[in-house]
Amino acid sequence: MEAETANATDAYGIPVIPASSDAVRRKRRAIVDAAAAEFLAEGYAAASMDAITSRSGVSKATLYKHFGTKERLFLAAIGGILRETCAGLEPDGSALAEAADLRSALITLTGDWATLLLRPDVMTLRRLVIGETGRFPQLGRLWYQVTYDMLNGPLVEALTELGRRGRLEVADPELAVRQLVAATVGVPQLVDTFAPGTETDPAELTRVVTSGVDLFLARYAVP
Amino acid sequence: MEAETANATDAYGIPVIPASSDAVRRKRRAIVDAAAAEFLAEGYAAASMDAITSRSGVSKATLYKHFGTKERLFLAAIGGILRETCAGLEPDGSALAEAADLRSALITLTGDWATLLLRPDVMTLRRLVIGETGRFPQLGRLWYQVTYDMLNGPLVEALTELGRRGRLEVADPELAVRQLVAATVGVPQLVDTFAPGTETDPAELTRVVTSGVDLFLARYAVP
DNA sequence: GTCTATAGACTGATAGAC
DNA sequence: GTCTATCAGTCTATAGAC
């Protein structure tokens, strides 16, 4: 039924869009892409449905037929690229427990995260989600969940395993991971959060990440 | 001259409002307060000048006479409360260099910062500034500057002094302070950034801050 | 009587929705 | 393409200070 499809949401309150024919799917794709670009550039309130219509090349009727309201289009577009951004990214935290050189493995892992999370498009998305979290709490929860599943979760398991093997001494792996992420990725991320477009020189990034890992190991490594 | 006053800005691009009689100043105060409440609740684009007019109790002519445009009112209101929030807060980083118990002093200092920065009104303001940084870069710069002057700056000096006295070994005090802030305040702040209104139990906050300080000292304290 | 500051109706544009 | 609501910003008639 039309109304039912147009109002379905998943566990996070992000609209669920049913599968369909190729032509329909391509139009929907065009709308979502246009919406994402407009919302990322303007924010939710300042974005215009007319502008999204023009960008996507479909008619307003088609747009409203598929998404119903501005709110639902926003959630579908932003929720979608949020998932996509993190998809295809292998956490590979399990390799960490086996690594011969733990320090190098941690530097590589946190460095890779930092490179991904500092990408201009990811930072723009992050700023948008933070700014709209008051109006759309489900987006904030989704962002936190996605980044947690990608970064923190696997690492907590790896640290716990490393603790069992006697290579680390972490009483609270959950907290330790949050500290590691904060002391590495979090440091350059804070600057770019308030100064968009700040260039982060790769050499400087490596230096910051390395220092963060050393901070972590100074406390938690078994001598 | 009228036009000159209505367009004057300071070094950060925040409108400068000249002093005036008590009655005029009280009206201006009412406008700014109403504007801050509306902008914090709705964001820049969704906030309505009519709503601000109603809230403040003055007429639209008065409002436009004083602030000229929505943009200028936004910058004046948000820039104003941003400064106010941090005013009257003594950094007192100099006491750190003299502290007998450095660990306790750091825990107290970072704990106080965390308590201030996690206040719901401060977090709401922070989310707004992050969300509007694309449109109003000067607000992002101002936030970074204000928090830096309040937290990081004095602490960098204190760490440098403690290094001279042989109690710490910090090759890069600037980076060390960013790590300390990230590993203490930054940890609970990240949660509340994406999940507004998350209650942070004071005991848990102390535990997190203490652990962050211990992380810092494990790396940088001279044995 | 003159003049500044104000109230609030008004305007043209544009929004979301259908 | 049409519709109605609402937006930022303007304008005019008036109230009150001197």
GROMACS .gro file of C-alpha atoms (C1' of nucleotides) in nm:
model
  482
    1MET     CA    1   0.000   0.000   0.000
    2GLU     CA    2   0.126   0.345  -0.088
    3ALA     CA    3   0.088   0.514   0.248
    4GLU     CA    4   0.251   0.225   0.425
    5THR     CA    5   0.558   0.222   0.201
    6ALA     CA    6   0.588   0.598   0.222
    7ASN     CA    7   0.600   0.589   0.600
    8ALA     CA    8   0.807   0.281   0.679
    9THR     CA    9   1.120   0.337   0.888
   10ASP     CA   10   1.392   0.112   1.025
   11ALA     CA   11   1.504   0.075   1.387
   12TYR     CA   12   1.683   0.412   1.369
   13GLY     CA   13   1.385   0.597   1.220
   14ILE     CA   14   1.549   0.618   0.876
   15PRO     CA   15   1.296   0.570   0.596
   16VAL     CA   16   1.303   0.231   0.430
   17ILE     CA   17   1.268   0.248   0.053
   18PRO     CA   18   1.142  -0.070  -0.113
   19ALA     CA   19   1.317  -0.225  -0.411
   20SER     CA   20   1.169  -0.160  -0.754
   21SER     CA   21   1.225  -0.162  -1.129
   22ASP     CA   22   1.548  -0.025  -1.273
   23ALA     CA   23   1.393   0.292  -1.415
   24VAL     CA   24   1.219   0.378  -1.090
   25ARG     CA   25   1.531   0.297  -0.895
   26ARG     CA   26   1.741   0.523  -1.115
   27LYS     CA   27   1.503   0.814  -1.060
   28ARG     CA   28   1.505   0.756  -0.687
   29ARG     CA   29   1.882   0.747  -0.700
   30ALA     CA   30   1.887   1.083  -0.881
   31ILE     CA   31   1.656   1.236  -0.622
   32VAL     CA   32   1.857   1.107  -0.327
   33ASP     CA   33   2.186   1.225  -0.479
   34ALA     CA   34   2.045   1.568  -0.554
   35ALA     CA   35   1.895   1.589  -0.205
   36ALA     CA   36   2.220   1.487  -0.038
   37ALA     CA   37   2.415   1.752  -0.229
   38GLU     CA   38   2.160   2.022  -0.147
   39PHE     CA   39   2.126   1.932   0.222
   40LEU     CA   40   2.503   1.906   0.271
   41ALA     CA   41   2.552   2.246   0.112
   42GLU     CA   42   2.264   2.431   0.280
   43GLY     CA   43   2.160   2.242   0.592
   44TYR     CA   44   1.809   2.108   0.647
   45ALA     CA   45   1.604   2.424   0.689
   46ALA     CA   46   1.778   2.632   0.422
   47ALA     CA   47   1.763   2.356   0.163
   48SER     CA   48   1.486   2.401  -0.091
   49MET     CA   49   1.273   2.124  -0.237
   50ASP     CA   50   1.260   2.324  -0.561
   51ALA     CA   51   1.638   2.320  -0.583
   52ILE     CA   52   1.641   1.945  -0.523
   53THR     CA   53   1.380   1.903  -0.795
   54SER     CA   54   1.590   2.101  -1.044
   55ARG     CA   55   1.911   1.920  -0.953
   56SER     CA   56   1.753   1.577  -0.984
   57GLY     CA   57   1.574   1.644  -1.313
   58VAL     CA   58   1.249   1.480  -1.198
   59SER     CA   59   0.918   1.652  -1.140
   60LYS     CA   60   0.798   1.764  -0.799
   61ALA     CA   61   0.514   1.516  -0.819
   62THR     CA   62   0.758   1.227  -0.861
   63LEU     CA   63   0.967   1.350  -0.574
   64TYR     CA   64   0.671   1.377  -0.336
   65LYS     CA   65   0.530   1.047  -0.459
   66HIS     CA   66   0.848   0.871  -0.348
   67PHE     CA   67   0.937   1.053  -0.030
   68GLY     CA   68   0.624   1.224   0.098
   69THR     CA   69   0.783   1.507   0.295
   70LYS     CA   70   1.104   1.706   0.324
   71GLU     CA   71   1.182   1.537   0.654
   72ARG     CA   72   1.162   1.189   0.509
   73LEU     CA   73   1.372   1.285   0.208
   74PHE     CA   74   1.633   1.436   0.439
   75LEU     CA   75   1.652   1.125   0.655
   76ALA     CA   76   1.664   0.894   0.354
   77ALA     CA   77   1.939   1.096   0.181
   78ILE     CA   78   2.161   1.163   0.483
   79GLY     CA   79   2.102   0.825   0.644
   80GLY     CA   80   2.188   0.665   0.311
   81ILE     CA   81   2.519   0.839   0.248
   82LEU     CA   82   2.606   0.789   0.613
   83ARG     CA   83   2.582   0.414   0.573
   84GLU     CA   84   2.749   0.421   0.231
   85THR     CA   85   3.044   0.620   0.357
   86CYS     CA   86   3.125   0.350   0.610
   87ALA     CA   87   3.033   0.054   0.391
   88GLY     CA   88   3.311  -0.137   0.221
   89LEU     CA   89   3.537  -0.041   0.505
   90GLU     CA   90   3.681  -0.349   0.668
   91PRO     CA   91   3.735  -0.297   1.038
   92ASP     CA   92   3.994  -0.577   1.045
   93GLY     CA   93   4.043  -0.533   1.417
   94SER     CA   94   4.097  -0.908   1.448
   95ALA     CA   95   4.433  -0.877   1.272
   96LEU     CA   96   4.543  -0.654   1.557
   97ALA     CA   97   4.546  -0.934   1.813
   98GLU     CA   98   4.779  -1.134   1.588
   99ALA     CA   99   5.012  -0.848   1.494
  100ALA     CA  100   5.379  -0.905   1.572
  101ASP     CA  101   5.441  -0.530   1.602
  102LEU     CA  102   5.146  -0.397   1.799
  103ARG     CA  103   5.262  -0.035   1.790
  104SER     CA  104   5.290  -0.030   1.411
  105ALA     CA  105   4.957  -0.206   1.373
  106LEU     CA  106   4.785   0.051   1.595
  107ILE     CA  107   4.947   0.340   1.411
  108THR     CA  108   4.833   0.202   1.076
  109LEU     CA  109   4.481   0.134   1.200
  110THR     CA  110   4.422   0.472   1.367
  111GLY     CA  111   4.597   0.647   1.078
  112ASP     CA  112   4.358   0.484   0.830
  113TRP     CA  113   4.058   0.588   1.040
  114ALA     CA  114   4.187   0.942   1.066
  115THR     CA  115   4.240   0.966   0.691
  116LEU     CA  116   3.884   0.849   0.628
  117LEU     CA  117   3.717   1.061   0.895
  118LEU     CA  118   3.907   1.377   0.800
  119ARG     CA  119   3.799   1.358   0.436
  120PRO     CA  120   3.621   1.687   0.355
  121ASP     CA  121   3.297   1.516   0.255
  122VAL     CA  122   3.291   1.308   0.575
  123MET     CA  123   3.362   1.613   0.789
  124THR     CA  124   3.087   1.810   0.615
  125LEU     CA  125   2.845   1.525   0.680
  126ARG     CA  126   2.957   1.509   1.041
  127ARG     CA  127   2.898   1.882   1.093
  128LEU     CA  128   2.554   1.852   0.938
  129VAL     CA  129   2.458   1.556   1.160
  130ILE     CA  130   2.578   1.739   1.473
  131GLY     CA  131   2.392   2.055   1.380
  132GLU     CA  132   2.067   1.871   1.307
  133THR     CA  133   2.086   1.628   1.600
  134GLY     CA  134   1.844   1.842   1.800
  135ARG     CA  135   1.581   1.814   1.527
  136PHE     CA  136   1.668   1.460   1.414
  137PRO     CA  137   1.799   1.262   1.713
  138GLN     CA  138   1.789   0.939   1.513
  139LEU     CA  139   2.066   1.071   1.285
  140GLY     CA  140   2.295   1.135   1.581
  141ARG     CA  141   2.228   0.788   1.716
  142LEU     CA  142   2.292   0.637   1.373
  143TRP     CA  143   2.622   0.822   1.331
  144TYR     CA  144   2.738   0.712   1.673
  145GLN     CA  145   2.633   0.353   1.607
  146VAL     CA  146   2.797   0.336   1.265
  147THR     CA  147   3.127   0.479   1.383
  148TYR     CA  148   3.116   0.263   1.696
  149ASP     CA  149   3.056  -0.057   1.500
  150MET     CA  150   3.331   0.037   1.259
  151LEU     CA  151   3.596   0.159   1.500
  152ASN     CA  152   3.537   0.101   1.870
  153GLY     CA  153   3.361  -0.232   1.873
  154PRO     CA  154   3.622  -0.442   1.693
  155LEU     CA  155   3.899  -0.265   1.881
  156VAL     CA  156   3.742  -0.341   2.219
  157GLU     CA  157   3.744  -0.707   2.126
  158ALA     CA  158   4.104  -0.688   2.006
  159LEU     CA  159   4.219  -0.517   2.327
  160THR     CA  160   4.036  -0.774   2.538
  161GLU     CA  161   4.211  -1.054   2.347
  162LEU     CA  162   4.548  -0.879   2.383
  163GLY     CA  163   4.477  -0.853   2.755
  164ARG     CA  164   4.412  -1.228   2.773
  165ARG     CA  165   4.744  -1.291   2.601
  166GLY     CA  166   4.924  -1.073   2.850
  167ARG     CA  167   5.042  -0.810   2.603
  168LEU     CA  168   4.822  -0.529   2.737
  169GLU     CA  169   4.682  -0.453   3.078
  170VAL     CA  170   4.345  -0.285   3.027
  171ALA     CA  171   4.102  -0.293   3.320
  172ASP     CA  172   3.833  -0.115   3.115
  173PRO     CA  173   3.876  -0.187   2.740
  174GLU     CA  174   3.570   0.019   2.652
  175LEU     CA  175   3.717   0.333   2.810
  176ALA     CA  176   4.066   0.259   2.678
  177VAL     CA  177   3.939   0.250   2.320
  178ARG     CA  178   3.755   0.577   2.363
  179GLN     CA  179   4.078   0.729   2.493
  180LEU     CA  180   4.279   0.589   2.203
  181VAL     CA  181   4.037   0.723   1.946
  182ALA     CA  182   4.020   1.061   2.119
  183ALA     CA  183   4.399   1.093   2.148
  184THR     CA  184   4.458   1.002   1.783
  185VAL     CA  185   4.173   1.075   1.540
  186GLY     CA  186   4.008   1.319   1.780
  187VAL     CA  187   4.299   1.562   1.789
  188PRO     CA  188   4.306   1.674   1.424
  189GLN     CA  189   3.931   1.621   1.395
  190LEU     CA  190   3.861   1.890   1.654
  191VAL     CA  191   4.045   2.153   1.453
  192ASP     CA  192   3.865   2.077   1.130
  193THR     CA  193   3.530   2.064   1.310
  194PHE     CA  194   3.549   2.437   1.380
  195ALA     CA  195   3.768   2.536   1.084
  196PRO     CA  196   3.633   2.352   0.779
  197GLY     CA  197   3.879   2.294   0.502
  198THR     CA  198   4.186   2.297   0.724
  199GLU     CA  199   4.452   2.110   0.532
  200THR     CA  200   4.599   1.828   0.737
  201ASP     CA  201   4.947   1.755   0.606
  202PRO     CA  202   4.992   1.373   0.591
  203ALA     CA  203   5.328   1.390   0.767
  204GLU     CA  204   5.178   1.594   1.051
  205LEU     CA  205   4.886   1.351   1.071
  206THR     CA  206   5.127   1.060   1.106
  207ARG     CA  207   5.314   1.245   1.377
  208VAL     CA  208   4.995   1.316   1.574
  209VAL     CA  209   4.861   0.961   1.536
  210THR     CA  210   5.196   0.809   1.633
  211SER     CA  211   5.217   1.025   1.941
  212GLY     CA  212   4.863   0.926   2.036
  213VAL     CA  213   4.941   0.557   2.005
  214ASP     CA  214   5.255   0.604   2.215
  215LEU     CA  215   5.047   0.782   2.477
  216PHE     CA  216   4.811   0.486   2.480
  217LEU     CA  217   5.087   0.225   2.501
  218ALA     CA  218   5.275   0.409   2.776
  219ARG     CA  219   4.977   0.347   2.998
  220TYR     CA  220   4.842   0.011   2.883
  221ALA     CA  221   5.131  -0.193   2.736
  222VAL     CA  222   5.272  -0.468   2.954
  223PRO     CA  223   5.645  -0.398   2.987
  224MET     CA  224   2.674   5.784   1.159
  225GLU     CA  225   2.390   5.537   1.147
  226ALA     CA  226   2.507   5.311   0.868
  227GLU     CA  227   2.854   5.289   1.015
  228THR     CA  228   2.735   5.172   1.356
  229ALA     CA  229   2.499   4.920   1.202
  230ASN     CA  230   2.779   4.757   1.005
  231ALA     CA  231   3.075   4.767   1.244
  232THR     CA  232   3.237   4.432   1.326
  233ASP     CA  233   3.530   4.323   1.540
  234ALA     CA  234   3.832   4.119   1.438
  235TYR     CA  235   3.622   3.800   1.428
  236GLY     CA  236   3.343   3.955   1.221
  237ILE     CA  237   3.107   3.973   1.519
  238PRO     CA  238   2.898   4.291   1.516
  239VAL     CA  239   3.008   4.561   1.757
  240ILE     CA  240   2.718   4.729   1.934
  241PRO     CA  241   2.790   5.075   2.074
  242ALA     CA  242   2.704   5.166   2.433
  243SER     CA  243   2.393   5.373   2.494
  244SER     CA  244   2.132   5.488   2.744
  245ASP     CA  245   1.988   5.243   2.994
  246ALA     CA  246   1.648   5.216   2.828
  247VAL     CA  247   1.797   5.151   2.486
  248ARG     CA  248   2.045   4.906   2.632
  249ARG     CA  249   1.768   4.714   2.807
  250LYS     CA  250   1.575   4.679   2.483
  251ARG     CA  251   1.883   4.562   2.301
  252ARG     CA  252   1.939   4.313   2.579
  253ALA     CA  253   1.584   4.182   2.539
  254ILE     CA  254   1.632   4.142   2.163
  255VAL     CA  255   1.963   3.959   2.200
  256ASP     CA  256   1.822   3.727   2.467
  257ALA     CA  257   1.516   3.647   2.260
  258ALA     CA  258   1.729   3.595   1.950
  259ALA     CA  259   1.970   3.364   2.131
  260ALA     CA  260   1.683   3.151   2.262
  261GLU     CA  261   1.521   3.130   1.918
  262PHE     CA  262   1.843   3.057   1.728
  263LEU     CA  263   1.954   2.794   1.982
  264ALA     CA  264   1.617   2.622   1.957
  265GLU     CA  265   1.569   2.640   1.579
  266GLY     CA  266   1.907   2.697   1.416
  267TYR     CA  267   1.982   2.992   1.190
  268ALA     CA  268   1.767   2.922   0.885
  269ALA     CA  269   1.460   2.793   1.069
  270ALA     CA  270   1.456   3.077   1.321
  271SER     CA  271   1.198   3.345   1.244
  272MET     CA  272   1.250   3.716   1.293
  273ASP     CA  273   0.880   3.746   1.374
  274ALA     CA  274   0.921   3.497   1.656
  275ILE     CA  275   1.220   3.691   1.790
  276THR     CA  276   1.015   4.010   1.773
  277SER     CA  277   0.732   3.851   1.973
  278ARG     CA  278   0.966   3.696   2.228
  279SER     CA  279   1.155   4.021   2.286
  280GLY     CA  280   0.849   4.242   2.314
  281VAL     CA  281   0.989   4.512   2.084
  282SER     CA  282   0.875   4.604   1.736
  283LYS     CA  283   1.034   4.491   1.413
  284ALA     CA  284   1.145   4.846   1.337
  285THR     CA  285   1.337   4.862   1.663
  286LEU     CA  286   1.493   4.527   1.598
  287TYR     CA  287   1.601   4.619   1.244
  288LYS     CA  288   1.715   4.963   1.356
  289HIS     CA  289   1.960   4.802   1.598
  290PHE     CA  290   2.078   4.500   1.405
  291GLY     CA  291   2.005   4.563   1.039
  292THR     CA  292   1.978   4.204   0.918
  293LYS     CA  293   1.911   3.853   1.043
  294GLU     CA  294   2.275   3.761   0.987
  295ARG     CA  295   2.402   4.044   1.204
  296LEU     CA  296   2.154   3.966   1.480
  297PHE     CA  297   2.258   3.602   1.471
  298LEU     CA  298   2.626   3.684   1.498
  299ALA     CA  299   2.568   3.939   1.773
  300ALA     CA  300   2.350   3.702   1.977
  301ILE     CA  301   2.556   3.385   1.939
  302GLY     CA  302   2.891   3.562   1.951
  303GLY     CA  303   2.773   3.740   2.265
  304ILE     CA  304   2.663   3.437   2.464
  305LEU     CA  305   2.972   3.253   2.345
  306ARG     CA  306   3.192   3.514   2.508
  307GLU     CA  307   2.969   3.539   2.815
  308THR     CA  308   2.973   3.166   2.873
  309CYS     CA  309   3.348   3.170   2.906
  310ALA     CA  310   3.374   3.503   3.086
  311GLY     CA  311   3.426   3.497   3.460
  312LEU     CA  312   3.603   3.167   3.423
  313GLU     CA  313   3.951   3.188   3.566
  314PRO     CA  314   4.194   2.968   3.377
  315ASP     CA  315   4.426   2.955   3.679
  316GLY     CA  316   4.672   2.742   3.486
  317SER     CA  317   4.956   2.916   3.666
  318ALA     CA  318   4.861   2.744   3.992
  319LEU     CA  319   4.934   2.414   3.820
  320ALA     CA  320   5.305   2.474   3.798
  321GLU     CA  321   5.315   2.530   4.174
  322ALA     CA  322   5.092   2.239   4.274
  323ALA     CA  323   5.244   1.991   4.518
  324ASP     CA  324   5.022   1.711   4.389
  325LEU     CA  325   5.028   1.748   4.012
  326ARG     CA  326   4.795   1.455   3.949
  327SER     CA  327   4.522   1.591   4.176
  328ALA     CA  328   4.563   1.939   4.031
  329LEU     CA  329   4.522   1.808   3.676
  330ILE     CA  330   4.218   1.601   3.773
  331THR     CA  331   4.055   1.902   3.935
  332LEU     CA  332   4.133   2.131   3.642
  333THR     CA  333   4.017   1.898   3.367
  334GLY     CA  334   3.716   1.794   3.576
  335ASP     CA  335   3.610   2.158   3.609
  336TRP     CA  336   3.645   2.211   3.236
  337ALA     CA  337   3.445   1.899   3.163
  338THR     CA  338   3.166   2.007   3.399
  339LEU     CA  339   3.144   2.345   3.227
  340LEU     CA  340   3.168   2.217   2.870
  341LEU     CA  341   2.916   1.937   2.925
  342ARG     CA  342   2.650   2.176   3.056
  343PRO     CA  343   2.342   2.132   2.835
  344ASP     CA  344   2.335   2.498   2.730
  345VAL     CA  345   2.705   2.493   2.637
  346MET     CA  346   2.662   2.170   2.441
  347THR     CA  347   2.362   2.312   2.256
  348LEU     CA  348   2.563   2.620   2.168
  349ARG     CA  349   2.851   2.402   2.053
  350ARG     CA  350   2.627   2.197   1.826
  351LEU     CA  351   2.482   2.514   1.676
  352VAL     CA  352   2.826   2.663   1.608
  353ILE     CA  353   2.946   2.340   1.445
  354GLY     CA  354   2.635   2.317   1.230
  355GLU     CA  355   2.657   2.679   1.114
  356THR     CA  356   3.035   2.688   1.067
  357GLY     CA  357   2.993   2.640   0.693
  358ARG     CA  358   2.776   2.952   0.669
  359PHE     CA  359   2.947   3.154   0.943
  360PRO     CA  360   3.318   3.058   0.956
  361GLN     CA  361   3.391   3.342   1.196
  362LEU     CA  362   3.180   3.170   1.465
  363GLY     CA  363   3.388   2.853   1.436
  364ARG     CA  364   3.707   3.053   1.461
  365LEU     CA  365   3.572   3.244   1.761
  366TRP     CA  366   3.469   2.924   1.943
  367TYR     CA  367   3.808   2.767   1.882
  368GLN     CA  368   3.986   3.083   1.994
  369VAL     CA  369   3.777   3.127   2.310
  370THR     CA  370   3.818   2.766   2.421
  371TYR     CA  371   4.186   2.772   2.330
  372ASP     CA  372   4.252   3.087   2.531
  373MET     CA  373   4.057   2.945   2.822
  374LEU     CA  374   4.192   2.590   2.828
  375ASN     CA  375   4.486   2.509   2.605
  376GLY     CA  376   4.687   2.829   2.617
  377PRO     CA  377   4.740   2.852   2.995
  378LEU     CA  378   4.799   2.479   3.014
  379VAL     CA  379   5.069   2.489   2.745
  380GLU     CA  380   5.250   2.749   2.955
  381ALA     CA  381   5.209   2.544   3.271
  382LEU     CA  382   5.342   2.229   3.103
  383THR     CA  383   5.638   2.419   2.963
  384GLU     CA  384   5.717   2.550   3.311
  385LEU     CA  385   5.680   2.200   3.461
  386GLY     CA  386   5.917   2.077   3.191
  387ARG     CA  387   6.175   2.340   3.293
  388ARG     CA  388   6.146   2.224   3.654
  389GLY     CA  389   6.205   1.865   3.553
  390ARG     CA  390   5.869   1.728   3.663
  391LEU     CA  391   5.741   1.653   3.313
  392GLU     CA  392   5.911   1.559   2.991
  393VAL     CA  393   5.711   1.707   2.706
  394ALA     CA  394   5.886   1.755   2.375
  395ASP     CA  395   5.575   1.915   2.219
  396PRO     CA  396   5.363   2.086   2.489
  397GLU     CA  397   5.112   2.207   2.231
  398LEU     CA  398   5.036   1.852   2.117
  399ALA     CA  399   5.046   1.715   2.473
  400VAL     CA  400   4.775   1.958   2.584
  401ARG     CA  401   4.554   1.866   2.288
  402GLN     CA  402   4.596   1.502   2.384
  403LEU     CA  403   4.516   1.569   2.750
  404VAL     CA  404   4.202   1.763   2.661
  405ALA     CA  405   4.095   1.496   2.412
  406ALA     CA  406   4.154   1.209   2.654
  407THR     CA  407   3.961   1.377   2.938
  408VAL     CA  408   3.694   1.628   2.836
  409GLY     CA  409   3.676   1.493   2.482
  410VAL     CA  410   3.564   1.146   2.582
  411PRO     CA  411   3.225   1.226   2.742
  412GLN     CA  412   3.182   1.526   2.511
  413LEU     CA  413   3.177   1.302   2.204
  414VAL     CA  414   2.883   1.103   2.339
  415ASP     CA  415   2.674   1.408   2.418
  416THR     CA  416   2.759   1.566   2.083
  417PHE     CA  417   2.561   1.297   1.902
  418ALA     CA  418   2.316   1.215   2.181
  419PRO     CA  419   2.200   1.546   2.331
  420GLY     CA  420   2.078   1.531   2.687
  421THR     CA  421   2.284   1.228   2.781
  422GLU     CA  422   2.314   1.241   3.157
  423THR     CA  423   2.675   1.223   3.268
  424ASP     CA  424   2.683   1.085   3.621
  425PRO     CA  425   2.938   1.292   3.823
  426ALA     CA  426   3.105   0.977   3.960
  427GLU     CA  427   3.148   0.839   3.609
  428LEU     CA  428   3.282   1.176   3.492
  429THR     CA  429   3.541   1.173   3.768
  430ARG     CA  430   3.640   0.819   3.675
  431VAL     CA  431   3.684   0.912   3.307
  432VAL     CA  432   3.875   1.232   3.380
  433THR     CA  433   4.100   1.055   3.633
  434SER     CA  434   4.177   0.782   3.384
  435GLY     CA  435   4.257   1.041   3.118
  436VAL     CA  436   4.497   1.224   3.349
  437ASP     CA  437   4.666   0.894   3.438
  438LEU     CA  438   4.702   0.820   3.067
  439PHE     CA  439   4.867   1.157   3.021
  440LEU     CA  440   5.102   1.117   3.318
  441ALA     CA  441   5.203   0.763   3.222
  442ARG     CA  442   5.360   0.910   2.911
  443TYR     CA  443   5.481   1.253   3.020
  444ALA     CA  444   5.560   1.240   3.394
  445VAL     CA  445   5.925   1.218   3.490
  446PRO     CA  446   5.964   0.907   3.707
  447DG     C1'  447   0.533   7.254   1.725
  448DT     C1'  448   0.900   6.959   1.604
  449DC     C1'  449   1.120   6.537   1.586
  450DT     C1'  450   1.270   6.080   1.695
  451DA     C1'  451   1.134   5.609   1.788
  452DT     C1'  452   0.789   5.289   1.765
  453DA     C1'  453   0.404   4.964   1.644
  454DG     C1'  454   0.239   4.652   1.339
  455DA     C1'  455   0.015   4.616   0.883
  456DC     C1'  456   0.212   4.547   0.449
  457DT     C1'  457   0.497   4.360   0.036
  458DG     C1'  458   0.709   4.067  -0.287
  459DA     C1'  459   0.933   3.648  -0.290
  460DT     C1'  460   0.954   3.181  -0.186
  461DA     C1'  461   0.864   2.791   0.092
  462DG     C1'  462   0.648   2.301   0.126
  463DA     C1'  463   0.293   2.038  -0.039
  464DC     C1'  464  -0.023   1.841  -0.380
  465DG     C1'  465   0.176   2.429  -1.246
  466DT     C1'  466  -0.107   2.574  -0.835
  467DC     C1'  467  -0.202   2.686  -0.378
  468DT     C1'  468  -0.164   2.880   0.080
  469DA     C1'  469   0.142   3.005   0.453
  470DT     C1'  470   0.523   3.231   0.596
  471DC     C1'  471   0.948   3.449   0.531
  472DA     C1'  472   1.281   3.882   0.566
  473DG     C1'  473   1.246   4.327   0.536
  474DT     C1'  474   0.983   4.806   0.459
  475DC     C1'  475   0.665   5.176   0.537
  476DT     C1'  476   0.349   5.481   0.740
  477DA     C1'  477   0.075   5.666   1.095
  478DT     C1'  478   0.126   5.789   1.557
  479DA     C1'  479   0.289   5.849   2.051
  480DG     C1'  480   0.558   6.093   2.347
  481DA     C1'  481   0.992   6.381   2.466
  482DC     C1'  482   1.146   6.843   2.478
   0.00000   0.00000   0.00000
